[in-house]
Amino acid sequence: MLKQRLQIKMDSLKKIWIGFFCLILVASAYSQTQPCPLNINFSTGDLTHWSAFTGTFTSAAGTRATQTFDSLKAAPTGTLGTVSFPESGYSVQGIQVSNNNSVDPFGGFSTIPTINGYQYTNSVLLGSTTVAPGSNQGLIRGISYVINVPAGSVDSPYTVTYAYAMVLENGSHASNQQPLSRAILETKDGIIACASPSYYLPTSGSGNALDEAAAHRQGFTQSPVPSPNTVGNGTTPYRVWTKSWTEVTFNLSPYRGQQVTLTFEADNCIPGGHFAYAYFAIRNDCNGLEISGPTAACQNGTITYSVPALADATYTWTIPNGWKKILDSLNILQVIPATAGGGTISVHEVNSCADLKASLDVITTLPTIPGVLSGNNIVCSDSNSSKIILSGNRGNVLNWISTLDGSNWVTDSVNKDSFLLVKNLKQTTTYKALVQNGSACSIDSTTSVLIDVNPISKGGVISPTLLNICQGQNKGATLNLSGSIGSIVNWQSSLDSIVWKDFNPPNTDTFYSINNTNVPTKFRAIAKSGVCPADTSKTAQVNIYNTPFPQAALAPADVAICFGSKAILNANVSIGTSYAWLNYNSLYDPNSRTISSTPYTVSAQAAPASSTIYLLAIRNADCPNLWIDTFHVIVTPPIIVNAGHDTAVAADQPLQLDALVSDSTVRTYAWLPSTGLNNSSIANPIATLGAGIDSIYYKVTATNSSGCSGVDYILVHVYKSKPDILVPNAFTPNGDGRNDIIKPIPIGIATLNYFRIYNRWGQMLFSTGEFNKGWDGNLNGTQQQSGTYVYMTEGIDYLGNTIFRKGTVVLIR
């Protein structure tokens, strides 16, 4: 299916002359200057010398490019001078060249990249967010360049480097039906795999869930931007994944005097409801390998050098004597130059696409020493003054910088002095100086100085401002302070709002739980912010009720149950006259809610479909406050078991059963009956059924570590004949759900190679290699007429024999 879906008609593309070289070089000149193919990097701002194709594909017919655009013609049939082409059947652009850099809305990366110090000048975007929901068709678009590799010595490298970035919408389909982006480098001998990456979002399991770990390993990141499309197969709108820029380099010197074809492509998903688009950019440098990195460096500083990445390549770096290598990770080198004057960096990289060497001469100078700042200070907001002094630096002050949050720095580009005077700060600020010892050395920052600005103290507000409490109250008898600025120094109490008494010992919390208070009392808190004067809060009044506060205990408070079962909620009340449930989700309580005498037990049953919190409130006589506590009912989700589709086997044919479950904590399996099974206690037993059995109905039960279980069933028919492929002789696709499709019935068949339907003119109308798939009597959404059609099918039985059948079937409407 994947091969059928992705196959581009390369033979037809090869017939299109896309581009050629206009400069004739002698063989000895190749190692000096070798121009790249004209406009291979879109430097003219259009698609000249490239061919293009756009179209649609469906799950039934596979990939089908509906229109190609010749590299030797102008628009509308060619690419000469053409900047863009619309999506097939839509006005939105599906192919477009850009020389203006922007930011991709989903991935956040640049649409024209800078990689390893190399700034690409142009890029091409293939695809869009356009989809065709409901039409069961997707969009395909691509461009292709036929490279005429100059004749000459195969020992002289002739390289092409391209970069790609992509945005794919997860369709939760089978992996080979997901949106796709890929590149293809093809010679007369076939596709060069190391230069032909292909990506789609991997899925797995019966629900085709995204394999996020595999996606991350391939360099994909989930976008924080939701999909603009409503089609999502019930999945979250945050289903767009992106892969930022990656470079590929390949050497074409083995193909001197030959043609190779470079193709870029982006395809939507096979059902058609999810999009794919990708960016491609190409370097305008074909002279071989070049090292990116500084040619001037500081001694004892870390320097990074890199070359474009080759797939599956080995890299050998060489550095000058006395230099220290601290990182040699494939195509990236980090070194510390420890000798004066300089030296030469060399690299040799090899894979099936290239065998390249490069070197770079580097000079070294003394490194920058940023120095140390002094002047840390703590001040009060508004009226303050602080002086910061720099010492011990090698190099000049470029700028002073400051930050309020540690992340966003503000530059003072005027002051270049070795000291800084700051006044009247309102917020805590961190200062640094940027120092550089000449242009060859890196800019470095000094240690930081913190001017800690304490905000003006504020006492805040106590809530509630009026608190009524009952005797023995241990819930809700708390005063809470909010809106304060500074540390809480203590709380105070007063009976007349005139004489205030400090708490002893001091209370430095932002709350106070009332106890041992028998008369109406006022309370307040004192806050102090650093070096600023203290401030007192607003006051709160506490009144006392003589009625006891309700008391109860939950037994137990937390209950774990399986989906579909009940939890018993009990509360033992020692003080109270009535109670109430504050939520009734799947709750049954037969009692009257009145507590006639204590002790009293409140008992209820709960059977929620998911984990639920239940609140119980108890009142005692005229006490105005309620005792409230929480039951947590934790529900194990239902265990979904899938035993597979009903099937048919030949007598004595081994049948692999496989129970898939939704719960990773499942520990045991039980198959009933155990007839013919090699092991009835595993997820995937093998069933071997003899000719004495016509059919058997298996039930599988899966139980997890908590004792919760789920079940499913599978019906197996046993045929007495040898392995065969049966096809009904008629079907009625009238939409009544009965006999609507024609499909093969495999008996003892391990692999279905194909099942195909042809009309009387020999046109193939349908093809599949999947079990339980069939033809619905339509072609590209158009109903076919009643009549006789020809089928052909082939499969491999479980003994390895090939079974071929051919016949006719009647379509009846």
mmCIF file of C-alpha atoms in Angstrom, residues 356-646:
data_model
loop_
_atom_site.group_PDB
_atom_site.id
_atom_site.type_symbol
_atom_site.label_atom_id
_atom_site.label_comp_id
_atom_site.label_asym_id
_atom_site.label_seq_id
_atom_site.Cartn_x
_atom_site.Cartn_y
_atom_site.Cartn_z
ATOM 1 C CA LEU A 356 34.604 14.441 0.985
ATOM 2 C CA LYS A 357 37.430 16.396 2.606
ATOM 3 C CA ALA A 358 37.757 20.030 3.654
ATOM 4 C CA SER A 359 40.095 22.246 5.664
ATOM 5 C CA LEU A 360 39.950 25.722 7.232
ATOM 6 C CA ASP A 361 42.818 27.957 8.422
ATOM 7 C CA VAL A 362 42.201 29.631 11.794
ATOM 8 C CA ILE A 363 44.130 32.433 13.541
ATOM 9 C CA THR A 364 43.978 32.921 17.331
ATOM 10 C CA THR A 365 44.134 35.909 19.693
ATOM 11 C CA LEU A 366 43.979 36.392 23.462
ATOM 12 C CA PRO A 367 40.492 35.795 24.867
ATOM 13 C CA THR A 368 38.179 38.331 26.420
ATOM 14 C CA ILE A 369 38.143 38.567 30.218
ATOM 15 C CA PRO A 370 34.807 40.110 31.184
ATOM 16 C CA GLY A 371 35.808 41.123 34.715
ATOM 17 C CA VAL A 372 33.807 41.397 37.908
ATOM 18 C CA LEU A 373 31.089 43.843 38.981
ATOM 19 C CA SER A 374 30.677 45.099 42.543
ATOM 20 C CA GLY A 375 27.831 47.113 44.026
ATOM 21 C CA ASN A 376 25.070 44.733 45.187
ATOM 22 C CA ASN A 377 22.558 46.740 47.209
ATOM 23 C CA ILE A 378 19.128 46.608 48.867
ATOM 24 C CA VAL A 379 17.015 49.765 48.612
ATOM 25 C CA CYS A 380 13.436 50.901 49.146
ATOM 26 C CA SER A 381 11.288 51.750 46.143
ATOM 27 C CA ASP A 382 11.288 55.240 44.575
ATOM 28 C CA SER A 383 14.014 57.171 46.432
ATOM 29 C CA ASN A 384 17.372 55.361 46.093
ATOM 30 C CA SER A 385 20.865 55.537 44.561
ATOM 31 C CA SER A 386 23.494 52.828 43.787
ATOM 32 C CA LYS A 387 26.907 52.741 42.044
ATOM 33 C CA ILE A 388 28.195 49.697 40.114
ATOM 34 C CA ILE A 389 31.948 49.340 39.350
ATOM 35 C CA LEU A 390 33.721 47.033 36.828
ATOM 36 C CA SER A 391 37.237 45.685 37.521
ATOM 37 C CA GLY A 392 39.632 42.933 36.330
ATOM 38 C CA ASN A 393 38.501 42.980 32.703
ATOM 39 C CA ARG A 394 40.479 42.444 29.458
ATOM 40 C CA GLY A 395 38.680 44.327 26.696
ATOM 41 C CA ASN A 396 36.374 47.305 26.417
ATOM 42 C CA VAL A 397 32.812 47.793 27.641
ATOM 43 C CA LEU A 398 30.483 47.524 24.681
ATOM 44 C CA ASN A 399 27.217 48.012 26.565
ATOM 45 C CA TRP A 400 25.608 47.850 29.975
ATOM 46 C CA ILE A 401 22.539 45.631 30.102
ATOM 47 C CA SER A 402 19.775 45.231 32.682
ATOM 48 C CA THR A 403 16.817 42.932 33.284
ATOM 49 C CA LEU A 404 13.768 42.881 35.512
ATOM 50 C CA ASP A 405 12.898 39.198 34.996
ATOM 51 C CA GLY A 406 16.204 37.469 34.237
ATOM 52 C CA SER A 407 15.158 36.803 30.630
ATOM 53 C CA ASN A 408 14.455 40.068 28.826
ATOM 54 C CA TRP A 409 17.513 42.313 28.810
ATOM 55 C CA VAL A 410 17.516 46.047 28.009
ATOM 56 C CA THR A 411 20.660 47.537 26.447
ATOM 57 C CA ASP A 412 22.177 50.907 27.407
ATOM 58 C CA SER A 413 24.080 51.686 24.200
ATOM 59 C CA VAL A 414 25.284 55.142 25.389
ATOM 60 C CA ASN A 415 27.345 54.411 28.516
ATOM 61 C CA LYS A 416 30.726 52.791 27.690
ATOM 62 C CA ASP A 417 32.346 53.629 31.050
ATOM 63 C CA SER A 418 33.655 51.092 33.575
ATOM 64 C CA PHE A 419 31.095 52.245 36.173
ATOM 65 C CA LEU A 420 27.324 52.814 36.221
ATOM 66 C CA LEU A 421 25.220 55.066 38.526
ATOM 67 C CA VAL A 422 21.523 54.127 38.884
ATOM 68 C CA LYS A 423 18.880 56.146 40.749
ATOM 69 C CA ASN A 424 15.241 55.983 41.872
ATOM 70 C CA LEU A 425 14.598 52.364 40.875
ATOM 71 C CA LYS A 426 11.043 51.080 41.320
ATOM 72 C CA GLN A 427 11.740 47.378 40.622
ATOM 73 C CA THR A 428 14.489 44.910 41.479
ATOM 74 C CA THR A 429 17.014 45.037 38.629
ATOM 75 C CA THR A 430 20.018 42.921 37.630
ATOM 76 C CA TYR A 431 22.930 44.593 35.801
ATOM 77 C CA LYS A 432 25.767 43.224 33.678
ATOM 78 C CA ALA A 433 28.400 44.694 31.368
ATOM 79 C CA LEU A 434 29.239 43.253 27.939
ATOM 80 C CA VAL A 435 32.992 43.198 27.264
ATOM 81 C CA GLN A 436 34.927 42.280 24.098
ATOM 82 C CA ASN A 437 38.690 42.115 23.450
ATOM 83 C CA GLY A 438 38.722 42.899 19.750
ATOM 84 C CA SER A 439 36.414 41.592 17.019
ATOM 85 C CA ALA A 440 38.029 38.135 16.813
ATOM 86 C CA CYS A 441 37.088 37.209 20.347
ATOM 87 C CA SER A 442 33.594 36.590 21.573
ATOM 88 C CA ILE A 443 31.618 39.091 23.570
ATOM 89 C CA ASP A 444 31.395 38.025 27.194
ATOM 90 C CA SER A 445 29.287 39.237 30.080
ATOM 91 C CA THR A 446 30.506 40.124 33.535
ATOM 92 C CA THR A 447 29.222 38.780 36.800
ATOM 93 C CA SER A 448 25.900 40.355 37.713
ATOM 94 C CA VAL A 449 25.030 42.962 40.299
ATOM 95 C CA LEU A 450 21.599 42.887 41.911
ATOM 96 C CA ILE A 451 19.923 46.047 43.109
ATOM 97 C CA ASP A 452 17.130 44.559 45.213
ATOM 98 C CA VAL A 453 14.271 47.047 45.356
ATOM 99 C CA ASN A 454 11.849 46.362 48.204
ATOM 100 C CA PRO A 455 8.279 47.452 47.415
ATOM 101 C CA ILE A 456 6.468 49.653 49.951
ATOM 102 C CA SER A 457 4.948 47.581 52.757
ATOM 103 C CA LYS A 458 1.205 46.892 52.583
ATOM 104 C CA GLY A 459 -0.804 45.219 55.348
ATOM 105 C CA GLY A 460 -3.505 43.775 53.061
ATOM 106 C CA VAL A 461 -7.033 42.565 53.833
ATOM 107 C CA ILE A 462 -8.244 39.789 56.179
ATOM 108 C CA SER A 463 -11.143 37.627 55.022
ATOM 109 C CA PRO A 464 -13.755 37.071 56.063
ATOM 110 C CA THR A 465 -14.158 40.502 57.613
ATOM 111 C CA LEU A 466 -16.879 39.028 59.859
ATOM 112 C CA LEU A 467 -16.477 35.426 61.054
ATOM 113 C CA ASN A 468 -19.083 33.588 63.109
ATOM 114 C CA ILE A 469 -17.760 30.405 64.718
ATOM 115 C CA CYS A 470 -19.334 27.738 66.895
ATOM 116 C CA GLN A 471 -18.029 25.861 69.910
ATOM 117 C CA GLY A 472 -15.292 23.386 69.084
ATOM 118 C CA GLN A 473 -15.230 24.416 65.410
ATOM 119 C CA ASN A 474 -12.248 22.883 63.607
ATOM 120 C CA LYS A 475 -13.261 23.578 60.005
ATOM 121 C CA GLY A 476 -13.709 26.977 58.410
ATOM 122 C CA ALA A 477 -12.587 28.805 61.583
ATOM 123 C CA THR A 478 -9.667 30.473 59.831
ATOM 124 C CA LEU A 479 -8.844 34.101 59.008
ATOM 125 C CA ASN A 480 -6.861 34.525 55.756
ATOM 126 C CA LEU A 481 -4.698 37.487 54.858
ATOM 127 C CA SER A 482 -4.437 38.543 51.197
ATOM 128 C CA GLY A 483 -3.087 41.506 49.272
ATOM 129 C CA SER A 484 -0.204 42.082 51.656
ATOM 130 C CA ILE A 485 3.247 43.190 50.514
ATOM 131 C CA GLY A 486 6.218 42.104 52.580
ATOM 132 C CA SER A 487 6.793 39.443 55.223
ATOM 133 C CA ILE A 488 4.250 38.897 57.982
ATOM 134 C CA VAL A 489 5.881 40.104 61.216
ATOM 135 C CA ASN A 490 3.021 39.168 63.601
ATOM 136 C CA TRP A 491 -0.727 39.249 64.246
ATOM 137 C CA GLN A 492 -2.530 41.373 66.841
ATOM 138 C CA SER A 493 -5.875 41.146 68.684
ATOM 139 C CA SER A 494 -8.078 43.751 70.372
ATOM 140 C CA LEU A 495 -11.363 43.840 72.299
ATOM 141 C CA ASP A 496 -12.006 47.578 71.687
ATOM 142 C CA SER A 497 -10.022 48.500 68.514
ATOM 143 C CA ILE A 498 -7.878 50.811 70.682
ATOM 144 C CA VAL A 499 -5.541 48.613 72.664
ATOM 145 C CA TRP A 500 -3.832 46.000 70.440
ATOM 146 C CA LYS A 501 -1.949 43.005 71.820
ATOM 147 C CA ASP A 502 0.820 41.182 69.894
ATOM 148 C CA PHE A 503 0.572 37.405 69.518
ATOM 149 C CA ASN A 504 3.047 35.573 71.752
ATOM 150 C CA PRO A 505 4.697 33.589 70.267
ATOM 151 C CA PRO A 506 4.514 35.637 67.025
ATOM 152 C CA ASN A 507 2.383 34.327 64.129
ATOM 153 C CA THR A 508 4.180 34.911 60.798
ATOM 154 C CA ASP A 509 1.670 33.006 58.641
ATOM 155 C CA THR A 510 -0.862 34.575 56.260
ATOM 156 C CA PHE A 511 -3.646 32.779 58.162
ATOM 157 C CA TYR A 512 -4.812 32.323 61.734
ATOM 158 C CA SER A 513 -6.960 29.436 62.990
ATOM 159 C CA ILE A 514 -9.267 30.604 65.783
ATOM 160 C CA ASN A 515 -8.908 28.824 69.119
ATOM 161 C CA ASN A 516 -9.452 29.727 72.778
ATOM 162 C CA THR A 517 -11.537 32.748 71.790
ATOM 163 C CA ASN A 518 -14.699 33.021 73.909
ATOM 164 C CA VAL A 519 -15.675 36.679 73.425
ATOM 165 C CA PRO A 520 -16.071 38.881 70.313
ATOM 166 C CA THR A 521 -12.574 39.925 69.203
ATOM 167 C CA LYS A 522 -10.925 41.959 66.412
ATOM 168 C CA PHE A 523 -7.765 40.796 64.603
ATOM 169 C CA ARG A 524 -5.180 42.361 62.282
ATOM 170 C CA ALA A 525 -1.763 41.479 60.777
ATOM 171 C CA ILE A 526 1.496 43.440 60.437
ATOM 172 C CA ALA A 527 3.545 43.252 57.176
ATOM 173 C CA LYS A 528 7.048 44.612 56.529
ATOM 174 C CA SER A 529 8.794 44.702 53.128
ATOM 175 C CA GLY A 530 12.547 44.503 53.569
ATOM 176 C CA VAL A 531 14.002 47.883 54.552
ATOM 177 C CA CYS A 532 10.663 49.695 54.196
ATOM 178 C CA PRO A 533 8.474 50.707 57.201
ATOM 179 C CA ALA A 534 5.862 48.185 58.406
ATOM 180 C CA ASP A 535 2.112 48.471 57.670
ATOM 181 C CA THR A 536 -0.996 46.962 59.324
ATOM 182 C CA SER A 537 -3.868 45.172 57.569
ATOM 183 C CA LYS A 538 -7.583 45.887 57.643
ATOM 184 C CA THR A 539 -9.291 44.413 60.741
ATOM 185 C CA ALA A 540 -11.596 41.393 60.982
ATOM 186 C CA GLN A 541 -14.341 40.753 63.576
ATOM 187 C CA VAL A 542 -14.882 37.281 65.145
ATOM 188 C CA ASN A 543 -18.201 36.481 66.907
ATOM 189 C CA ILE A 544 -18.865 33.355 69.018
ATOM 190 C CA TYR A 545 -21.927 31.051 68.878
ATOM 191 C CA ASN A 546 -22.617 28.800 71.885
ATOM 192 C CA THR A 547 -23.881 25.897 69.730
ATOM 193 C CA PRO A 548 -21.361 23.044 69.146
ATOM 194 C CA PHE A 549 -19.863 22.707 65.679
ATOM 195 C CA PRO A 550 -20.859 19.527 63.727
ATOM 196 C CA GLN A 551 -18.404 16.621 63.899
ATOM 197 C CA ALA A 552 -18.076 13.512 61.685
ATOM 198 C CA ALA A 553 -15.520 11.088 60.220
ATOM 199 C CA LEU A 554 -15.507 9.504 56.757
ATOM 200 C CA ALA A 555 -15.057 5.729 56.581
ATOM 201 C CA PRO A 556 -13.192 5.566 54.261
ATOM 202 C CA ALA A 557 -12.595 8.854 52.428
ATOM 203 C CA ASP A 558 -11.071 7.262 49.299
ATOM 204 C CA VAL A 559 -12.669 4.315 47.448
ATOM 205 C CA ALA A 560 -11.383 2.581 44.285
ATOM 206 C CA ILE A 561 -13.878 0.645 42.100
ATOM 207 C CA CYS A 562 -14.024 -0.935 38.660
ATOM 208 C CA PHE A 563 -16.099 0.669 35.913
ATOM 209 C CA GLY A 564 -19.738 -0.395 36.299
ATOM 210 C CA SER A 565 -19.504 -1.302 39.997
ATOM 211 C CA LYS A 566 -20.673 0.565 43.134
ATOM 212 C CA ALA A 567 -18.861 2.291 46.005
ATOM 213 C CA ILE A 568 -20.273 2.488 49.550
ATOM 214 C CA LEU A 569 -19.825 5.939 51.130
ATOM 215 C CA ASN A 570 -20.065 5.998 54.950
ATOM 216 C CA ALA A 571 -19.752 8.878 57.417
ATOM 217 C CA ASN A 572 -19.986 8.465 61.205
ATOM 218 C CA VAL A 573 -21.635 11.597 62.688
ATOM 219 C CA SER A 574 -20.971 12.382 66.345
ATOM 220 C CA ILE A 575 -22.512 15.915 66.411
ATOM 221 C CA GLY A 576 -25.195 17.129 63.969
ATOM 222 C CA THR A 577 -28.929 17.412 63.263
ATOM 223 C CA SER A 578 -29.092 17.114 59.433
ATOM 224 C CA TYR A 579 -26.918 16.534 56.382
ATOM 225 C CA ALA A 580 -26.912 17.120 52.626
ATOM 226 C CA TRP A 581 -24.964 15.899 49.592
ATOM 227 C CA LEU A 582 -23.632 18.798 47.567
ATOM 228 C CA ASN A 583 -23.586 16.757 44.334
ATOM 229 C CA TYR A 584 -25.686 13.788 43.194
ATOM 230 C CA ASN A 585 -23.790 12.399 40.188
ATOM 231 C CA SER A 586 -24.736 8.666 40.128
ATOM 232 C CA LEU A 587 -25.428 8.789 43.903
ATOM 233 C CA TYR A 588 -28.158 6.860 45.721
ATOM 234 C CA ASP A 589 -29.024 7.735 49.334
ATOM 235 C CA PRO A 590 -32.328 6.261 50.660
ATOM 236 C CA ASN A 591 -32.158 8.164 53.964
ATOM 237 C CA SER A 592 -34.193 11.239 54.962
ATOM 238 C CA ARG A 593 -31.178 13.579 55.468
ATOM 239 C CA THR A 594 -32.338 14.168 59.057
ATOM 240 C CA ILE A 595 -30.125 13.039 61.950
ATOM 241 C CA SER A 596 -32.506 11.955 64.737
ATOM 242 C CA SER A 597 -29.813 11.116 67.258
ATOM 243 C CA THR A 598 -26.062 10.674 67.481
ATOM 244 C CA PRO A 599 -23.933 8.759 66.870
ATOM 245 C CA TYR A 600 -25.430 8.406 63.381
ATOM 246 C CA THR A 601 -24.108 6.715 60.212
ATOM 247 C CA VAL A 602 -24.708 8.323 56.821
ATOM 248 C CA SER A 603 -24.563 5.624 54.125
ATOM 249 C CA ALA A 604 -24.928 6.045 50.348
ATOM 250 C CA GLN A 605 -24.065 4.193 47.149
ATOM 251 C CA ALA A 606 -22.222 5.758 44.209
ATOM 252 C CA ALA A 607 -21.682 4.293 40.750
ATOM 253 C CA PRO A 608 -20.051 7.048 38.666
ATOM 254 C CA ALA A 609 -18.766 6.353 35.145
ATOM 255 C CA SER A 610 -15.490 8.122 35.924
ATOM 256 C CA SER A 611 -13.567 9.261 38.992
ATOM 257 C CA THR A 612 -15.790 11.659 40.987
ATOM 258 C CA ILE A 613 -15.609 13.774 44.139
ATOM 259 C CA TYR A 614 -18.631 13.751 46.483
ATOM 260 C CA LEU A 615 -19.096 16.475 49.124
ATOM 261 C CA LEU A 616 -20.990 15.805 52.350
ATOM 262 C CA ALA A 617 -22.252 18.777 54.455
ATOM 263 C CA ILE A 618 -23.502 18.400 58.075
ATOM 264 C CA ARG A 619 -25.410 21.031 60.084
ATOM 265 C CA ASN A 620 -25.958 21.180 63.859
ATOM 266 C CA ALA A 621 -29.021 23.109 65.113
ATOM 267 C CA ASP A 622 -28.550 26.896 64.814
ATOM 268 C CA CYS A 623 -24.774 26.818 64.281
ATOM 269 C CA PRO A 624 -24.450 28.863 61.036
ATOM 270 C CA ASN A 625 -21.422 26.943 59.780
ATOM 271 C CA LEU A 626 -21.378 23.582 57.981
ATOM 272 C CA TRP A 627 -18.983 20.668 58.463
ATOM 273 C CA ILE A 628 -17.930 19.717 54.883
ATOM 274 C CA ASP A 629 -15.661 16.890 53.804
ATOM 275 C CA THR A 630 -14.857 15.047 50.590
ATOM 276 C CA PHE A 631 -15.187 11.455 49.361
ATOM 277 C CA HIS A 632 -12.923 10.516 46.421
ATOM 278 C CA VAL A 633 -14.319 7.668 44.286
ATOM 279 C CA ILE A 634 -11.584 6.504 41.909
ATOM 280 C CA VAL A 635 -12.977 4.604 38.913
ATOM 281 C CA THR A 636 -10.791 2.316 36.819
ATOM 282 C CA PRO A 637 -11.741 3.030 33.160
ATOM 283 C CA PRO A 638 -13.510 0.226 31.259
ATOM 284 C CA ILE A 639 -11.148 -2.325 29.767
ATOM 285 C CA ILE A 640 -11.789 -2.539 26.017
ATOM 286 C CA VAL A 641 -10.874 -5.925 24.559
ATOM 287 C CA ASN A 642 -10.654 -6.608 20.811
ATOM 288 C CA ALA A 643 -10.404 -10.311 19.904
ATOM 289 C CA GLY A 644 -10.285 -9.524 16.167
ATOM 290 C CA HIS A 645 -12.686 -9.965 13.237
ATOM 291 C CA ASP A 646 -14.683 -13.157 12.775
#
